Amino acid sequence: KLLYLFLTFCALMSVSCRMPNQNEAFYDIRIGVILPLSGEYAEAGKAALDGIETAVREIHRTGGIDSRKIQLIIKNSANNAGNAEQMAKDMIEKDNIVALVGTYSSNEAVAVKLEAEKYGVPFVASMASYEKLVEHSNYTFQCAMSDEFHQSFIPGRSCEFRDVLIDFIGGIIGVFIISVNIINIAKQK
C-alpha cells in the first residue's frame, strides 16, 4: 500500500502539468486509473487499486487539494495493451482526466504512454518494468521501486537499493522542476 500511496502522490504532484480551464476550476480532480481487475493479474490490479483508493481517502481526509476532491475514473484493462490504450484515449477525451496511473505490464504501459504523450497528460506507470519506458518522454513517469523489485526476478538483473534511491531523488527533482516551471508559466499568464 505504501508504494501505491507514493505513486498516487506522484500523480497528484504532476496534476498541475495539465491546468484546468476556468470552467473546470472548482470541479473534482479526475485521475484515470487503468489496471487489470480481471484475468490472470487481477489480484495485483486489485491490490494496486486498494493502495490508490487509500491514498485518495487520506487526501480527502486532510481537505483535498485546494479544497477539491479527487475523482478516480477506474477502468479494467484485463492486462490487454489494446484495451489500455483505448481506455487512456477515452478517459482523456471524454472524462477530462488530468493524470493517468496504473497498468500492470510493460506492453500496457507503452500503449498508455503513447496516448499520454500525445495529449500531454502525466502518466505514472505503477508496475511496468520496461527500462526504456520513460526515454523520450515528457509526461511519463515510472516508479523505480517496482522496477527494481521486478528486476530481482529477471536473470542477469538485480535489485539495488542504491538504484532506487537515485531514481527516487531524480524523480523528486523532476517533479520540483516541473512544478516550478508551471507556477512560473501560470504567473506570466
XYZ file of C-alpha atoms in Angstrom:
189
model
C 0.000 0.000 0.000
C 2.834 2.402 0.700
C 4.064 2.019 -2.861
C 0.668 2.996 -4.242
C 0.338 5.872 -1.804
C 3.638 7.144 -3.181
C 2.523 6.604 -6.785
C -0.701 8.485 -6.236
C 1.257 11.301 -4.592
C 3.487 11.481 -7.682
C 0.471 11.577 -9.977
C -1.126 14.305 -7.911
C 2.074 16.329 -7.909
C 2.061 16.116 -11.694
C -1.608 17.145 -11.980
C -0.510 20.746 -12.266
C 1.104 19.857 -15.602
C -2.350 19.989 -17.158
C -4.088 23.005 -15.722
C -7.909 23.021 -15.885
C -9.642 25.873 -17.689
C -11.706 28.391 -15.707
C -14.914 26.366 -16.097
C -13.239 23.291 -14.582
C -11.519 25.142 -11.748
C -13.872 24.101 -8.920
C -14.750 20.594 -10.036
C -13.241 17.355 -8.868
C -9.733 16.498 -9.975
C -10.215 13.488 -12.233
C -7.490 10.872 -12.378
C -7.698 7.890 -14.700
C -6.726 4.506 -13.295
C -6.038 1.624 -15.691
C -5.414 -1.737 -14.034
C -6.075 -5.433 -14.688
C -9.063 -6.038 -12.407
C -9.960 -9.354 -14.031
C -7.958 -12.202 -15.502
C -4.558 -13.565 -14.582
C -3.251 -10.384 -12.906
C -6.459 -9.316 -11.179
C -5.028 -9.829 -7.698
C -2.147 -7.423 -8.384
C -4.507 -4.934 -10.023
C -6.913 -5.016 -7.092
C -4.050 -4.547 -4.614
C -2.837 -1.530 -6.596
C -6.345 -0.090 -6.715
C -6.697 -0.566 -2.963
C -3.499 1.426 -2.427
C -4.620 4.200 -4.773
C -8.029 4.443 -3.109
C -6.348 4.542 0.320
C -4.203 7.474 -0.817
C -7.256 9.312 -2.143
C -9.152 8.772 1.123
C -6.179 10.171 3.043
C -6.031 13.221 0.779
C -9.777 13.790 1.214
C -9.430 13.391 4.996
C -6.929 16.238 5.031
C -9.088 18.596 2.960
C -8.375 17.578 -0.608
C -6.230 19.586 -2.996
C -7.121 23.273 -2.793
C -10.398 22.060 -1.247
C -11.098 19.961 -4.341
C -11.857 16.252 -4.200
C -10.199 13.604 -6.332
C -12.435 11.506 -8.538
C -10.936 8.268 -9.770
C -12.082 7.066 -13.193
C -11.307 3.348 -12.931
C -11.024 1.026 -15.943
C -10.311 -2.699 -16.156
C -7.718 -3.372 -18.853
C -7.619 -7.129 -18.207
C -3.870 -6.707 -18.896
C -4.523 -6.037 -22.595
C -2.420 -3.299 -24.213
C -5.061 -2.502 -26.845
C -7.728 -2.092 -24.178
C -5.425 0.073 -22.060
C -4.565 2.364 -24.981
C -8.221 2.886 -25.929
C -9.203 3.441 -22.291
C -6.493 6.082 -21.900
C -7.669 7.873 -25.035
C -11.321 7.746 -23.962
C -10.574 8.979 -20.445
C -8.512 11.871 -21.786
C -11.010 12.888 -24.472
C -14.323 12.141 -22.738
C -13.703 12.130 -18.986
C -11.326 15.128 -18.914
C -8.794 13.439 -16.657
C -5.695 15.381 -15.652
C -3.431 12.375 -14.983
C -3.218 8.614 -15.531
C -1.991 5.993 -13.062
C -1.595 2.267 -13.394
C -1.023 -0.539 -15.866
C 0.499 -3.837 -14.914
C 2.553 -4.937 -17.873
C 5.154 -3.065 -19.848
C 3.096 -3.621 -23.012
C 0.156 -1.808 -21.426
C 2.421 0.964 -20.159
C 3.932 1.582 -23.604
C 0.440 1.765 -25.142
C -0.821 4.201 -22.491
C 2.391 6.231 -22.766
C 1.628 6.908 -26.445
C -1.722 8.476 -25.561
C -0.353 10.357 -22.540
C 2.450 11.876 -24.578
C 0.136 12.719 -27.489
C -2.301 14.611 -25.243
C 0.198 15.988 -22.718
C -1.293 14.138 -19.749
C 1.013 12.931 -16.942
C 1.154 9.140 -16.646
C 2.640 7.255 -13.686
C 3.396 3.675 -14.726
C 3.000 1.958 -11.406
C 4.172 -1.582 -12.102
C 5.744 -1.745 -15.572
C 9.411 -2.736 -15.582
C 10.410 -1.841 -19.154
C 13.620 0.081 -18.584
C 13.213 2.380 -21.597
C 9.614 3.357 -20.865
C 10.445 6.902 -19.831
C 13.026 7.588 -22.538
C 11.992 10.466 -24.808
C 9.053 11.183 -22.514
C 7.798 14.451 -21.164
C 4.746 13.131 -19.352
C 5.530 9.509 -18.448
C 6.948 8.591 -15.052
C 7.938 5.179 -13.769
C 8.085 4.030 -10.190
C 11.685 2.986 -9.600
C 10.831 0.862 -6.596
C 8.583 -1.512 -8.521
C 11.068 -1.604 -11.403
C 13.831 -2.654 -9.045
C 11.565 -5.283 -7.490
C 10.712 -6.725 -10.913
C 14.398 -6.801 -11.818
C 15.084 -9.115 -8.886
C 13.180 -11.836 -10.784
C 14.967 -11.387 -14.117
C 18.123 -13.425 -14.763
C 21.179 -11.198 -15.104
C 19.470 -8.246 -13.378
C 19.494 -7.279 -9.711
C 17.559 -5.184 -7.234
C 19.795 -2.493 -5.787
C 18.727 -0.041 -3.067
C 21.215 2.499 -4.467
C 19.367 2.462 -7.823
C 16.022 3.005 -6.108
C 17.460 5.925 -4.161
C 18.994 7.520 -7.271
C 15.754 7.103 -9.241
C 13.683 8.440 -6.346
C 15.848 11.541 -5.924
C 15.805 12.119 -9.678
C 12.013 11.836 -9.671
C 11.645 14.318 -6.817
C 13.948 16.772 -8.578
C 11.951 16.292 -11.799
C 8.616 16.920 -10.063
C 10.093 20.016 -8.381
C 11.423 21.429 -11.672
C 8.133 20.790 -13.471
C 6.150 22.367 -10.620
C 8.348 25.482 -10.552
C 8.076 25.853 -14.332
C 4.295 25.534 -14.276
C 3.972 28.062 -11.459
C 6.148 30.491 -13.439
C 4.115 29.967 -16.624
C 0.859 30.447 -14.707
C 2.151 33.714 -13.193
C 3.086 35.021 -16.647
C -0.439 34.481 -17.958
